[in-house]
Coordinates of C-alpha atoms and ligand atoms in Angstrom, one line a residue:
M115 CA -0.3 0.2 -0.1
G116 CA 2.5 2.5 0.9
R117 CA 6.2 3.9 1.2
A118 CA 7.6 5.2 4.3
L119 CA 10.9 7.1 4.7
I120 CA 11.9 6.5 8.4
I121 CA 14.7 9.4 9.7
G122 CA 16.7 8.2 12.6
A123 CA 18.3 5.0 13.4
G124 CA 18.4 5.3 17.3
G125 CA 16.3 3.2 19.9
V126 CA 13.0 4.2 18.8
A127 CA 13.8 4.3 15.3
G128 CA 14.5 0.3 15.8
V129 CA 11.1 -0.6 16.9
V130 CA 9.2 1.4 14.4
I131 CA 11.3 -0.4 11.7
H132 CA 10.6 -4.1 13.0
K133 CA 6.9 -3.0 13.5
C134 CA 6.9 -1.5 10.0
C135 CA 8.0 -4.7 8.5
Q136 CA 5.4 -6.9 10.6
N137 CA 3.2 -4.9 9.1
S138 CA 4.0 -5.5 5.5
E139 CA 0.5 -5.0 3.8
V140 CA 0.7 -1.2 4.9
F141 CA 4.3 -0.5 4.6
E142 CA 5.5 -2.3 1.5
E143 CA 8.5 -0.6 1.2
I144 CA 10.6 1.7 3.9
C145 CA 13.7 3.9 3.8
I146 CA 15.6 4.1 6.7
A147 CA 17.9 7.6 6.9
S148 CA 19.9 8.6 9.0
R149 CA 23.1 10.3 10.1
T150 CA 25.4 7.1 10.3
K151 CA 24.0 5.0 7.8
S152 CA 26.1 1.8 9.2
K153 CA 23.2 2.0 11.8
C154 CA 20.4 1.8 9.3
D155 CA 22.3 -0.7 7.5
A156 CA 22.6 -3.1 10.5
Y157 CA 18.4 -2.7 10.6
A158 CA 18.2 -3.7 7.1
E159 CA 20.4 -6.6 7.6
Q160 CA 18.5 -7.8 10.9
L161 CA 15.3 -7.4 9.0
K162 CA 15.8 -8.7 5.5
D163 CA 15.2 -12.5 5.5
K164 CA 11.8 -11.8 8.1
T165 CA 9.8 -9.4 6.3
K166 CA 7.9 -8.9 3.0
T167 CA 8.8 -5.2 3.1
R168 CA 11.6 -4.0 1.0
I169 CA 14.4 -2.0 2.7
T170 CA 16.5 0.5 1.7
T171 CA 18.8 2.6 3.9
A172 CA 20.5 6.4 3.2
Q173 CA 22.6 8.8 5.0
V174 CA 21.0 12.0 5.6
D175 CA 22.0 15.1 7.8
A176 CA 18.5 16.1 8.9
D177 CA 19.6 19.5 10.0
N178 CA 19.9 20.2 6.1
V179 CA 16.9 20.9 4.4
E180 CA 18.6 20.8 0.8
Q181 CA 19.5 17.3 1.7
L182 CA 16.2 16.1 2.9
I183 CA 14.4 17.7 -0.2
A184 CA 16.9 15.6 -2.3
L185 CA 16.3 12.3 -0.8
I186 CA 12.3 12.8 -0.5
E187 CA 12.5 13.6 -4.3
Q188 CA 14.6 10.7 -5.0
Y189 CA 12.6 8.0 -2.7
K190 CA 9.0 9.5 -3.1
P191 CA 7.5 8.5 -0.1
Q192 CA 3.9 8.9 1.1
I193 CA 4.9 9.8 4.6
V194 CA 8.2 10.7 6.4
I195 CA 8.4 9.4 10.1
N196 CA 10.7 11.7 12.2
V197 CA 11.9 9.4 14.7
A198 CA 15.5 11.3 14.7
L199 CA 15.5 14.4 17.7
P200 CA 13.2 17.2 18.4
Y201 CA 16.1 19.8 17.1
Q202 CA 14.9 18.2 13.4
D203 CA 11.3 18.6 13.3
L204 CA 11.6 21.8 11.7
T205 CA 13.8 21.1 8.9
I206 CA 12.2 18.0 8.5
M207 CA 8.9 20.1 8.2
D208 CA 10.3 22.2 5.6
A209 CA 11.5 19.4 3.2
C210 CA 7.9 18.0 3.8
L211 CA 6.1 21.3 3.1
A212 CA 8.8 21.6 -0.2
T213 CA 8.1 18.1 -1.5
K214 CA 4.2 17.9 -0.4
V215 CA 4.8 14.8 1.7
N216 CA 2.8 13.9 4.9
Y217 CA 4.7 14.4 8.1
M218 CA 4.8 12.7 11.7
D219 CA 7.1 12.9 14.6
T220 CA 7.0 11.6 18.8
A221 CA 8.3 14.5 20.0
N222 CA 7.8 18.4 19.6
Y223 CA 10.5 20.8 18.5
E224 CA 12.9 22.1 20.8
P225 CA 15.5 24.7 20.1
L226 CA 19.3 23.3 21.1
D227 CA 20.2 25.9 23.0
T228 CA 17.1 26.4 24.9
A229 CA 15.5 23.3 27.2
K230 CA 12.1 24.6 26.1
F231 CA 8.9 22.5 25.3
E232 CA 6.3 24.1 23.4
Y233 CA 4.2 23.8 20.2
K234 CA 4.5 27.1 19.0
W235 CA 7.2 26.8 16.3
Q236 CA 5.1 23.5 14.8
W237 CA 1.8 25.3 15.1
A238 CA 3.2 27.9 13.2
Y239 CA 3.3 25.5 10.2
R240 CA -0.6 25.0 10.2
E241 CA -1.7 27.2 7.4
R242 CA 1.2 26.2 5.0
F243 CA 0.4 22.6 5.3
E244 CA -3.2 23.2 5.2
K245 CA -2.3 24.9 1.5
A246 CA 0.3 22.2 0.4
G247 CA -2.9 19.8 1.4
I248 CA -1.0 17.6 3.4
T249 CA -0.9 16.6 7.1
A250 CA 1.5 16.9 9.8
L251 CA 1.0 14.4 12.8
L252 CA 2.6 15.8 16.1
G253 CA 3.5 13.6 18.7
S254 CA 2.7 10.0 18.1
G255 CA 4.5 8.3 20.8
F256 CA 3.2 7.4 24.4
D257 CA 3.4 10.4 25.8
P258 CA 2.6 12.6 24.2
G259 CA 0.8 10.1 21.7
V260 CA -1.4 7.6 23.3
T261 CA -2.1 9.9 26.2
G262 CA -3.6 12.1 23.7
V263 CA -5.4 9.1 22.0
F264 CA -6.5 7.8 25.5
S265 CA -7.9 11.7 26.1
A266 CA -10.0 11.9 23.1
Y267 CA -11.3 8.2 23.6
A268 CA -12.3 9.3 27.0
M269 CA -13.6 12.5 25.5
K270 CA -15.9 10.5 22.7
H271 CA -17.4 7.4 24.6
H272 CA -17.3 8.2 28.2
F273 CA -17.4 11.9 29.4
D274 CA -19.5 15.2 28.4
E275 CA -16.9 17.1 30.3
I276 CA -13.6 16.2 31.4
H277 CA -12.0 18.6 34.2
Y278 CA -9.2 16.6 35.3
I279 CA -6.4 14.6 34.0
D280 CA -3.5 13.0 35.4
I281 CA -1.1 11.2 33.1
L282 CA 1.0 8.9 35.2
D283 CA 3.8 7.4 33.6
C284 CA 5.6 4.6 35.7
N285 CA 8.6 2.5 34.8
G286 CA 9.1 -0.2 36.8
G287 CA 12.2 -1.6 35.0
D288 CA 15.6 -2.2 36.4
H289 CA 18.5 -2.2 34.2
G290 CA 21.1 -3.0 36.5
Y291 CA 23.1 0.1 36.2
P292 CA 23.3 2.7 38.9
F293 CA 22.5 5.6 36.4
A294 CA 21.2 5.4 32.7
T295 CA 18.7 7.0 30.9
N296 CA 15.8 4.7 29.0
F297 CA 15.7 6.9 25.8
N298 CA 18.2 9.6 24.4
P299 CA 20.2 10.9 27.6
E300 CA 20.2 14.6 26.5
I301 CA 16.5 14.8 25.4
N302 CA 15.5 12.9 29.1
I303 CA 18.2 15.0 31.3
R304 CA 16.5 18.4 29.9
E305 CA 13.0 17.0 30.3
V306 CA 13.7 16.0 34.3
S307 CA 16.1 18.7 34.9
A308 CA 13.7 21.6 33.9
N309 CA 11.1 23.4 36.4
G310 CA 8.1 21.1 36.8
S311 CA 4.5 22.8 35.5
Y312 CA 1.1 21.7 35.2
I313 CA -1.9 24.0 33.9
E314 CA -4.8 24.8 36.3
N315 CA -8.0 27.1 35.1
G316 CA -6.3 27.8 31.9
K317 CA -2.9 28.9 33.4
W318 CA 0.5 27.2 33.9
V319 CA 1.5 27.1 37.7
E320 CA 5.3 26.4 37.5
T321 CA 6.9 24.3 40.1
K322 CA 10.9 23.5 41.0
P323 CA 12.5 20.6 39.4
M324 CA 10.7 17.6 41.2
E325 CA 9.2 19.5 44.0
I326 CA 5.8 17.8 43.7
K327 CA 6.1 14.2 45.0
R328 CA 3.3 11.5 44.9
E329 CA 3.1 7.9 46.0
Y330 CA 0.7 5.1 43.6
D331 CA 0.2 1.7 43.6
F332 CA 0.6 0.8 40.0
D333 CA -1.4 -2.3 38.9
E334 CA 1.5 -4.9 38.3
V335 CA 4.1 -3.0 39.1
G336 CA 3.4 -1.9 42.6
K337 CA 4.0 1.4 44.4
K338 CA 6.6 3.8 43.2
D339 CA 7.5 7.7 43.8
M340 CA 6.4 9.9 41.2
Y341 CA 7.2 13.5 40.4
L342 CA 5.3 16.3 38.6
L343 CA 7.1 17.4 35.4
H344 CA 6.2 19.6 32.7
H345 CA 5.4 17.7 29.4
E346 CA 4.7 18.6 26.0
E347 CA 1.2 17.6 25.5
L348 CA -0.3 19.1 28.7
E349 CA -0.4 22.2 26.1
S350 CA -2.4 20.6 23.5
L351 CA -4.7 18.8 25.5
A352 CA -5.7 22.0 27.8
L353 CA -6.9 23.4 24.3
N354 CA -8.2 20.1 23.0
I355 CA -10.3 18.4 25.4
K356 CA -13.4 20.3 26.4
G357 CA -13.8 21.4 30.1
I358 CA -10.5 21.0 31.2
K359 CA -9.8 22.8 34.8
R360 CA -6.4 21.1 35.6
I361 CA -4.2 18.8 33.8
R362 CA -0.9 17.4 35.6
F363 CA 1.7 14.8 34.3
F364 CA 3.6 12.8 36.7
M365 CA 7.0 10.4 36.3
T366 CA 8.2 7.5 38.7
F367 CA 12.4 7.8 39.0
G368 CA 14.2 5.9 41.8
Q369 CA 16.1 7.0 44.5
S370 CA 19.7 5.8 42.5
Y371 CA 18.4 8.0 39.5
L372 CA 17.6 11.1 41.6
T373 CA 20.9 11.1 44.0
H374 CA 23.0 10.7 40.5
L375 CA 21.1 13.4 38.9
K376 CA 21.7 16.0 41.7
C377 CA 25.4 14.9 41.8
L378 CA 25.5 15.6 38.0
E379 CA 23.5 18.9 38.2
D380 CA 25.4 20.0 41.1
V381 CA 28.9 19.5 39.2
G382 CA 27.3 21.4 36.1
M383 CA 27.5 17.9 34.1
T384 CA 23.9 18.6 32.7
S385 CA 24.5 22.2 31.7
I386 CA 23.6 23.0 27.9
E387 CA 25.6 26.2 28.0
P388 CA 29.1 25.5 25.8
I389 CA 31.9 25.6 28.2
D390 CA 36.0 26.0 26.3
F391 CA 37.6 22.5 26.8
E392 CA 41.0 22.0 25.9
G393 CA 40.7 24.5 22.9
K394 CA 37.3 23.3 21.8
K395 CA 33.7 24.3 22.6
I396 CA 32.1 21.5 24.4
V397 CA 28.6 21.1 25.9
P398 CA 28.6 19.3 29.1
L399 CA 25.3 17.3 28.6
Q400 CA 26.4 16.2 25.5
F401 CA 29.9 14.8 26.7
L402 CA 27.6 13.3 29.2
K403 CA 25.6 11.6 26.9
A404 CA 28.8 10.2 25.4
V405 CA 30.0 8.6 28.5
L406 CA 26.5 6.9 29.1
P407 CA 25.2 3.7 28.4
D408 CA 23.6 3.7 25.0
P409 CA 19.6 3.4 25.6
A410 CA 19.5 0.8 22.8
S411 CA 21.9 -1.1 24.5
L412 CA 19.3 -1.4 27.6
G413 CA 17.0 -4.2 26.2
P414 CA 19.1 -7.4 27.4
R415 CA 19.4 -6.1 30.6
T416 CA 16.1 -4.4 31.6
V417 CA 13.4 -6.7 33.8
G418 CA 10.0 -5.9 34.8
K419 CA 7.0 -3.6 33.3
T420 CA 6.0 0.0 32.4
N421 CA 2.5 1.2 33.4
I422 CA 1.4 4.3 31.5
G423 CA -2.1 5.7 31.5
C424 CA -4.5 8.7 32.4
I425 CA -6.8 9.1 35.2
F426 CA -10.0 11.3 34.0
Q427 CA -12.6 13.1 36.3
G428 CA -15.5 14.5 34.9
V429 CA -19.1 14.3 34.1
K430 CA -21.3 11.9 32.1
D431 CA -25.1 12.6 31.9
G432 CA -25.1 15.0 34.9
K433 CA -23.1 12.4 36.9
E434 CA -19.5 12.7 38.4
K435 CA -17.2 10.0 37.0
T436 CA -13.8 8.8 37.1
Y437 CA -12.1 6.7 34.5
Y438 CA -8.4 5.3 34.3
L439 CA -7.4 3.8 31.0
Y440 CA -3.5 2.6 30.6
N441 CA -1.1 0.1 29.4
V442 CA 1.5 -2.1 30.9
C443 CA 4.0 -3.3 28.9
D444 CA 7.2 -6.2 29.9
H445 CA 10.3 -5.2 29.0
Q446 CA 11.8 -8.7 28.7
A447 CA 8.8 -9.5 26.1
C448 CA 9.4 -6.1 24.0
Y449 CA 13.3 -7.6 24.1
R450 CA 12.2 -11.0 22.7
E451 CA 9.9 -9.7 20.0
V452 CA 11.9 -6.3 18.7
G453 CA 15.2 -6.8 20.5
S454 CA 14.9 -3.5 22.8
Q455 CA 13.2 -2.6 26.1
A456 CA 9.8 -1.3 26.4
I457 CA 10.2 2.7 26.8
S458 CA 11.4 2.5 22.8
Y459 CA 8.9 -0.2 22.3
T460 CA 6.0 1.9 23.7
T461 CA 7.4 5.1 21.7
G462 CA 7.8 3.2 18.7
V463 CA 4.5 0.8 18.1
P464 CA 2.3 4.4 18.3
A465 CA 4.7 5.8 16.0
M466 CA 4.1 3.2 13.5
I467 CA 0.7 3.1 14.1
G468 CA 0.3 6.9 13.9
A469 CA 1.9 6.5 10.2
M470 CA -0.3 3.9 9.3
M471 CA -3.5 5.9 10.3
L472 CA -1.8 8.8 7.4
L473 CA -0.7 6.2 5.0
T474 CA -4.3 4.4 5.0
G475 CA -6.3 7.6 4.7
K476 CA -8.0 7.1 7.9
W477 CA -6.7 10.3 9.5
N478 CA -5.5 12.8 6.7
K479 CA -6.8 16.2 7.0
P480 CA -4.3 18.8 5.6
G481 CA -2.9 21.0 8.3
V482 CA -0.8 20.9 11.5
Y483 CA -2.5 18.5 14.5
N484 CA -1.7 17.0 17.5
I485 CA -2.8 13.6 18.0
E486 CA -6.0 13.9 20.2
E487 CA -8.0 15.9 17.2
F488 CA -8.3 12.4 15.1
D489 CA -10.8 9.8 15.7
P490 CA -9.4 7.9 18.5
D491 CA -11.3 4.6 17.7
P492 CA -8.8 2.9 14.9
F493 CA -5.9 4.1 16.8
M494 CA -7.1 2.2 20.1
E495 CA -8.3 -1.0 18.0
A496 CA -4.4 -0.8 16.2
L497 CA -2.8 -0.5 19.9
N498 CA -4.5 -3.8 20.9
K499 CA -3.4 -5.7 17.5
W500 CA -0.1 -4.5 17.7
G501 CA 1.4 -4.8 20.9
L502 CA 0.1 -2.3 23.2
P503 CA -3.3 -3.6 24.9
W504 CA -5.3 -1.3 27.2
R505 CA -7.0 -1.7 30.3
E506 CA -9.9 0.3 31.7
N507 CA -10.7 0.8 35.3
F508 CA -14.0 2.5 36.2
N509 CA -12.9 3.1 40.1
P510 CA -9.5 4.0 40.0
V511 CA -7.5 5.4 43.2
L512 CA -7.0 9.1 42.9
V513 CA -4.1 10.9 43.1
P514 CA -3.9 13.7 45.7
Ligands
LIG786 P1 18.4 8.3 20.1 O1 19.6 9.0 20.2 O2 18.6 6.9 20.3 O3 18.3 8.2 18.1 C1 18.4 9.4 17.5 C2 18.5 9.1 16.1 O4 18.5 10.3 15.1 C3 20.0 8.5 16.1 O5 20.3 7.4 14.7 C4 20.9 9.6 15.2 O6 21.8 9.6 14.7 C5 19.8 10.3 14.5 N1 19.8 11.9 14.2 C6 20.6 12.9 15.1 N2 21.0 13.8 14.8 C7 20.7 13.7 13.1 C8 20.5 14.4 12.2 N3 20.9 15.5 12.1 N4 20.5 13.8 11.1 C9 20.0 12.9 10.9 N5 19.9 11.9 12.1 C10 20.4 12.3 13.1 O7 17.0 8.6 20.3 P2 15.7 8.0 20.7 O8 15.5 6.6 20.0 O9 15.7 7.2 22.0 O10 14.3 8.9 20.5 C11 14.2 9.3 18.9 C12 12.9 9.9 19.3 O11 11.8 9.6 20.2 C13 13.5 11.6 20.2 O12 13.0 12.6 19.5 C14 12.8 11.4 21.5 O13 12.5 12.6 22.0 C15 11.4 10.5 21.3 N6 11.2 9.8 22.2 C16 9.7 10.1 22.3 C17 8.8 9.5 23.4 C18 7.4 9.5 23.5 O14 6.8 9.0 24.5 N7 6.4 10.5 22.7 C19 9.7 8.8 24.4 C20 10.7 8.6 24.1 C21 11.6 9.3 23.0 P3 23.3 9.0 15.0 O15 23.3 7.4 15.4 O16 23.9 9.4 14.3 O17 23.4 9.7 16.6

């Protein structure tokens, strides 16, 4: 049916590639293109005898719009799946506009020199995408991604108005290292060392990093400490879900992770300000990334489960109602299936599904959209089919 260009060949890309190859009817052809071509070739080699999908590879610098345009014109995909880094979102969107090809990503644009998660840069492309008659689907990972689909599904089937959403992201996995991040270390540390924030009555309320802590008893994982973080989907959900009074995002962290992070922060290793080192400018956080374990290597050693979902409180037919939608994913089961841990898996599966929604024409509408702006039903069905089945609880314990 279709041809997709996948940009990036890291941990998340690995899962997207495996999942596209399992779904050859939709993804007849894929091209894996990234900065380091040998990583693309390694995935192609791994999968070539296991799939009907025809795989090609290419080298591309996704910071360079001209290179991207040349690659798109040569390969002629119907969609570009951006699973490189958030810094490349705008250049890839520019290339899609120039070639009139649909675009999809899993994380919002972030300038390299400011750790600030906002949709304003990507939303500014709305009119140009509409005029070009192409669709940009923003944030088709798990969070953002499935959390937006869950919200749209809750709104469509269970509520007249949703007043409160708590997004709970729990990783009960253990990789055995004192300190490692489950996805790109630079992006992960920028996210968790930033101030926290949530939206209440239409306004952002800012907190210090890790200032708000709660304990929650997660299905199949058990009790974990979780901390309020700023997260990009809060911004779009607050606009797109009817009646929202407050929306918060919590993520679990173990004590060892927090102690190491604090120490690295205290010595300046998490800074994104360039410093002079032996006659050269280096960014401490980028240097730290180079010495930490590669997230793609955590697969074989990570055991335990993730539990990610949303607790909704609102009103249906004049009555108050609560509803919890979540997914539990097992790190080792993911590793056996696609060779990676559950964090990459829970991001890569929804990325494949989002691309499928566009390729099969289920979600096409010209413009730039966040995921909750589409009909959630075909996506929810696909989650059950492609490895991320969801569960419901109509009487969940609430987060104080
Ligand atoms: P990795 O660091 O493992 O992979 C990133 C890939 O992008 C690498 O292959 C890298 O190439 C490539 N890349 C970086 N810069 C360029 C460039 N200029 N041109 C071409 N390729 C480039 O990251 P992850 O796979 O962990 O994360 C991928 C994305 O997924 C990130 O945007 C992350 O924020 C997002 N994410 C989203 C989540 C969600 O739930 N929504 C959860 C987790 C991650 P090289 O190999 O040469 O370094």
